PDB file of C-alpha atoms in Angstrom:
ATOM      1  CA  UNK R  65     122.877  48.248  87.233  1.00 69.00           C
ATOM      2  CA  UNK R  66     122.878  47.951  90.980  1.00 68.00           C
ATOM      3  CA  UNK R  67     125.169  51.096  91.347  1.00 72.00           C
ATOM      4  CA  UNK R  68     122.899  53.323  89.383  1.00 74.00           C
ATOM      5  CA  UNK R  69     124.864  53.224  86.212  1.00 78.00           C
ATOM      6  CA  UNK R  70     123.147  53.102  82.921  1.00 85.00           C
ATOM      7  CA  UNK R  71     123.844  49.953  81.011  1.00 85.00           C
ATOM      8  CA  UNK R  72     124.359  50.238  77.198  1.00 87.00           C
ATOM      9  CA  UNK R  73     122.014  47.961  75.446  1.00 88.00           C
ATOM     10  CA  UNK R  74     122.847  46.344  72.251  1.00 89.00           C
ATOM     11  CA  UNK R  75     119.416  44.761  71.516  1.00 91.00           C
ATOM     12  CA  UNK R  76     116.818  42.104  72.456  1.00 92.00           C
ATOM     13  CA  UNK R  77     116.549  38.752  71.020  1.00 92.00           C
ATOM     14  CA  UNK R  78     113.337  36.671  71.428  1.00 93.00           C
ATOM     15  CA  UNK R  79     114.365  33.127  72.457  1.00 93.00           C
ATOM     16  CA  UNK R  80     112.119  29.966  72.726  1.00 94.00           C
ATOM     17  CA  UNK R  81     112.082  28.740  76.287  1.00 92.00           C
ATOM     18  CA  UNK R  82     110.937  25.227  77.357  1.00 93.00           C
ATOM     19  CA  UNK R  83     110.870  24.190  81.017  1.00 92.00           C
ATOM     20  CA  UNK R  84     108.968  21.374  82.604  1.00 91.00           C
ATOM     21  CA  UNK R  85     106.168  21.246  79.804  1.00 93.00           C
ATOM     22  CA  UNK R  86     106.018  25.082  79.703  1.00 93.00           C
ATOM     23  CA  UNK R  87     106.741  26.708  76.335  1.00 94.00           C
ATOM     24  CA  UNK R  88     107.215  30.554  75.897  1.00 93.00           C
ATOM     25  CA  UNK R  89     109.128  32.825  73.670  1.00 94.00           C
ATOM     26  CA  UNK R  90     110.728  35.533  75.716  1.00 94.00           C
ATOM     27  CA  UNK R  91     113.069  38.681  75.347  1.00 92.00           C
ATOM     28  CA  UNK R  92     116.666  38.212  76.292  1.00 91.00           C
ATOM     29  CA  UNK R  93     118.326  41.734  76.648  1.00 90.00           C
ATOM     30  CA  UNK R  94     121.898  41.808  75.174  1.00 90.00           C
ATOM     31  CA  UNK R  95     124.073  44.250  77.049  1.00 88.00           C
ATOM     32  CA  UNK R  96     127.450  45.942  75.924  1.00 88.00           C
ATOM     33  CA  UNK R  97     130.654  44.556  77.208  1.00 85.00           C
ATOM     34  CA  UNK R  98     131.554  41.389  79.056  1.00 82.00           C
ATOM     35  CA  UNK R  99     128.390  41.209  80.954  1.00 81.00           C
ATOM     36  CA  UNK R 100     125.935  38.373  80.893  1.00 81.00           C
ATOM     37  CA  UNK R 101     122.520  38.808  79.009  1.00 81.00           C
ATOM     38  CA  UNK R 102     119.655  40.156  81.205  1.00 83.00           C
ATOM     39  CA  UNK R 103     116.455  38.145  82.103  1.00 82.00           C
ATOM     40  CA  UNK R 104     113.841  40.260  83.410  1.00 83.00           C
ATOM     41  CA  UNK R 105     111.089  39.644  85.886  1.00 86.00           C
ATOM     42  CA  UNK R 106     108.768  38.975  83.094  1.00 89.00           C
ATOM     43  CA  UNK R 107     110.450  35.462  82.781  1.00 91.00           C
ATOM     44  CA  UNK R 108     109.604  34.738  86.182  1.00 89.00           C
ATOM     45  CA  UNK R 109     105.972  35.701  85.496  1.00 90.00           C
ATOM     46  CA  UNK R 110     105.887  33.781  82.251  1.00 92.00           C
ATOM     47  CA  UNK R 111     107.725  30.596  83.469  1.00 91.00           C
ATOM     48  CA  UNK R 112     106.595  28.979  86.834  1.00 90.00           C
ATOM     49  CA  UNK R 113     109.766  27.528  88.200  1.00 89.00           C
ATOM     50  CA  UNK R 114     109.849  24.534  90.333  1.00 88.00           C
ATOM     51  CA  UNK R 115     111.726  26.058  93.253  1.00 85.00           C
ATOM     52  CA  UNK R 116     111.533  23.137  95.628  1.00 83.00           C
ATOM     53  CA  UNK R 117     113.297  20.953  92.978  1.00 80.00           C
ATOM     54  CA  UNK R 118     115.790  23.578  92.011  1.00 81.00           C
ATOM     55  CA  UNK R 119     116.730  24.214  95.626  1.00 78.00           C
ATOM     56  CA  UNK R 120     116.920  20.623  96.586  1.00 74.00           C
ATOM     57  CA  UNK R 121     119.648  18.083  96.470  1.00 67.00           C
ATOM     58  CA  UNK R 122     117.954  14.530  96.292  1.00 66.00           C
ATOM     59  CA  UNK R 123     120.827  12.212  97.235  1.00 59.00           C
ATOM     60  CA  UNK R 124     118.380   9.222  97.103  1.00 58.00           C
ATOM     61  CA  UNK R 125     118.374   9.365  93.342  1.00 61.00           C
ATOM     62  CA  UNK R 126     122.265   9.210  93.127  1.00 60.00           C
ATOM     63  CA  UNK R 127     123.920   6.021  91.916  1.00 64.00           C
ATOM     64  CA  UNK R 128     124.924   3.747  94.943  1.00 67.00           C
ATOM     65  CA  UNK R 129     128.367   4.567  94.865  1.00 69.00           C
ATOM     66  CA  UNK R 130     127.802   8.230  94.670  1.00 72.00           C
ATOM     67  CA  UNK R 131     125.261   8.113  97.633  1.00 73.00           C
ATOM     68  CA  UNK R 132     127.952   6.215  99.818  1.00 81.00           C
ATOM     69  CA  UNK R 133     130.575   8.836  98.980  1.00 82.00           C
ATOM     70  CA  UNK R 134     128.243  11.737 100.172  1.00 81.00           C
ATOM     71  CA  UNK R 135     127.332   9.713 103.255  1.00 85.00           C
ATOM     72  CA  UNK R 136     131.003   9.121 103.965  1.00 88.00           C
ATOM     73  CA  UNK R 137     131.748  12.805 103.527  1.00 87.00           C
ATOM     74  CA  UNK R 138     128.889  13.757 105.825  1.00 88.00           C
ATOM     75  CA  UNK R 139     130.114  11.400 108.572  1.00 89.00           C
ATOM     76  CA  UNK R 140     133.809  12.851 108.007  1.00 90.00           C
ATOM     77  CA  UNK R 141     132.716  16.495 108.239  1.00 88.00           C
ATOM     78  CA  UNK R 142     129.743  15.884 110.749  1.00 86.00           C
ATOM     79  CA  UNK R 143     130.282  19.165 112.585  1.00 81.00           C
ATOM     80  CA  UNK R 144     129.627  21.176 109.277  1.00 80.00           C
ATOM     81  CA  UNK R 145     126.201  19.255 108.928  1.00 81.00           C
ATOM     82  CA  UNK R 146     125.060  19.566 112.580  1.00 82.00           C
ATOM     83  CA  UNK R 147     122.021  21.875 113.355  1.00 82.00           C
ATOM     84  CA  UNK R 148     122.821  25.445 114.483  1.00 80.00           C
ATOM     85  CA  UNK R 149     125.660  27.854 113.837  1.00 81.00           C
ATOM     86  CA  UNK R 150     129.312  27.692 114.353  1.00 77.00           C
ATOM     87  CA  UNK R 151     131.755  30.396 114.756  1.00 77.00           C
ATOM     88  CA  UNK R 152     135.351  30.706 113.775  1.00 79.00           C
ATOM     89  CA  UNK R 153     137.375  30.910 117.002  1.00 81.00           C
ATOM     90  CA  UNK R 154     140.744  32.555 117.517  1.00 86.00           C
ATOM     91  CA  UNK R 155     140.627  34.254 114.040  1.00 86.00           C
ATOM     92  CA  UNK R 156     140.925  37.958 113.373  1.00 87.00           C
ATOM     93  CA  UNK R 157     139.557  39.143 109.641  1.00 88.00           C
ATOM     94  CA  UNK R 158     141.462  41.963 108.033  1.00 91.00           C
ATOM     95  CA  UNK R 159     140.032  43.816 105.001  1.00 90.00           C
ATOM     96  CA  UNK R 160     142.856  45.334 102.820  1.00 93.00           C
ATOM     97  CA  UNK R 161     141.859  48.363 100.864  1.00 93.00           C
ATOM     98  CA  UNK R 162     143.574  50.085  97.950  1.00 94.00           C
ATOM     99  CA  UNK R 163     145.228  53.376  98.837  1.00 95.00           C
ATOM    100  CA  UNK R 164     142.910  56.237  98.555  1.00 95.00           C
ATOM    101  CA  UNK R 165     139.643  54.101  98.975  1.00 94.00           C
ATOM    102  CA  UNK R 166     136.698  55.905 100.027  1.00 94.00           C
ATOM    103  CA  UNK R 167     133.658  54.734 101.870  1.00 93.00           C
ATOM    104  CA  UNK R 168     130.660  53.873  99.830  1.00 93.00           C
ATOM    105  CA  UNK R 169     127.134  54.227 101.097  1.00 92.00           C
ATOM    106  CA  UNK R 170     124.325  52.815  98.911  1.00 91.00           C
ATOM    107  CA  UNK R 171     120.897  53.707 100.015  1.00 88.00           C
ATOM    108  CA  UNK R 172     118.289  50.828 100.559  1.00 87.00           C
ATOM    109  CA  UNK R 173     116.130  49.463  97.744  1.00 86.00           C
ATOM    110  CA  UNK R 174     112.555  49.597  98.013  1.00 88.00           C
ATOM    111  CA  UNK R 175     110.959  46.380  99.615  1.00 89.00           C
ATOM    112  CA  UNK R 176     107.508  45.063  98.417  1.00 89.00           C
ATOM    113  CA  UNK R 177     105.171  45.627 101.319  1.00 91.00           C
ATOM    114  CA  UNK R 178     104.209  41.899 101.122  1.00 91.00           C
ATOM    115  CA  UNK R 179     107.878  40.876 101.912  1.00 92.00           C
ATOM    116  CA  UNK R 180     108.493  43.349 104.677  1.00 92.00           C
ATOM    117  CA  UNK R 181     107.351  41.193 107.572  1.00 94.00           C
ATOM    118  CA  UNK R 182     109.334  38.317 106.333  1.00 94.00           C
ATOM    119  CA  UNK R 183     112.477  40.254 105.997  1.00 93.00           C
ATOM    120  CA  UNK R 184     112.172  41.882 109.461  1.00 93.00           C
ATOM    121  CA  UNK R 185     111.590  38.488 110.904  1.00 95.00           C
ATOM    122  CA  UNK R 186     114.650  36.995 109.214  1.00 93.00           C
ATOM    123  CA  UNK R 187     116.849  40.079 110.089  1.00 93.00           C
ATOM    124  CA  UNK R 188     115.817  39.786 113.795  1.00 95.00           C
ATOM    125  CA  UNK R 189     116.598  35.941 113.641  1.00 93.00           C
ATOM    126  CA  UNK R 190     120.112  36.678 112.215  1.00 92.00           C
ATOM    127  CA  UNK R 191     120.788  39.184 114.884  1.00 93.00           C
ATOM    128  CA  UNK R 192     119.466  36.900 117.507  1.00 92.00           C
ATOM    129  CA  UNK R 193     121.975  34.268 116.494  1.00 89.00           C
ATOM    130  CA  UNK R 194     124.874  36.753 116.274  1.00 86.00           C
ATOM    131  CA  UNK R 195     125.199  36.309 112.483  1.00 89.00           C
ATOM    132  CA  UNK R 196     124.724  40.022 111.804  1.00 91.00           C
ATOM    133  CA  UNK R 197     124.970  43.051 114.197  1.00 91.00           C
ATOM    134  CA  UNK R 198     122.799  46.061 113.956  1.00 90.00           C
ATOM    135  CA  UNK R 199     124.731  49.513 113.853  1.00 90.00           C
ATOM    136  CA  UNK R 200     123.421  52.994 114.082  1.00 88.00           C
ATOM    137  CA  UNK R 201     125.744  54.496 111.636  1.00 89.00           C
ATOM    138  CA  UNK R 202     128.274  53.589 108.991  1.00 91.00           C
ATOM    139  CA  UNK R 203     130.258  55.001 106.110  1.00 91.00           C
ATOM    140  CA  UNK R 204     129.866  51.902 104.448  1.00 90.00           C
ATOM    141  CA  UNK R 205     126.573  50.343 103.378  1.00 90.00           C
ATOM    142  CA  UNK R 206     125.145  48.192 100.659  1.00 89.00           C
ATOM    143  CA  UNK R 207     121.421  47.151 100.389  1.00 87.00           C
ATOM    144  CA  UNK R 208     120.466  43.469 100.939  1.00 87.00           C
ATOM    145  CA  UNK R 209     119.204  41.536  97.982  1.00 86.00           C
ATOM    146  CA  UNK R 210     115.712  39.853  99.074  1.00 84.00           C
ATOM    147  CA  UNK R 211     114.565  36.927  97.330  1.00 82.00           C
ATOM    148  CA  UNK R 212     111.214  35.535  97.910  1.00 74.00           C
TER     149      UNK R 212
END
């Protein structure tokens, strides 16, 4: 898993997959315990996902009454849907830890060379907009999960 622990595998079942006219039979790895089954990167190689469709909400194809409700909600919460970033003001966050908690530091995961420039550009953008802050040291750390 992401913490370096070994997962107990129960087995593999080959399942037929159909997606946008593509048909494949791919392995689904069954894991012990109350964990979801695992899909490997081989699924992403075998099935070409339509990412623009997956990551887009097309309000225009909704029934008229639903479209009107969405538009009404957008108008009512206009500040949320404006360009740019907001900030929570006059709020102090507190993190409560269990007694005896110890800091956890996870080393970075390897980043594919082809993604490095994109990731650095995005981290710089987030820092410029004060969404993240670079620190020199920390007892607490977890790696980013970078999705192409």
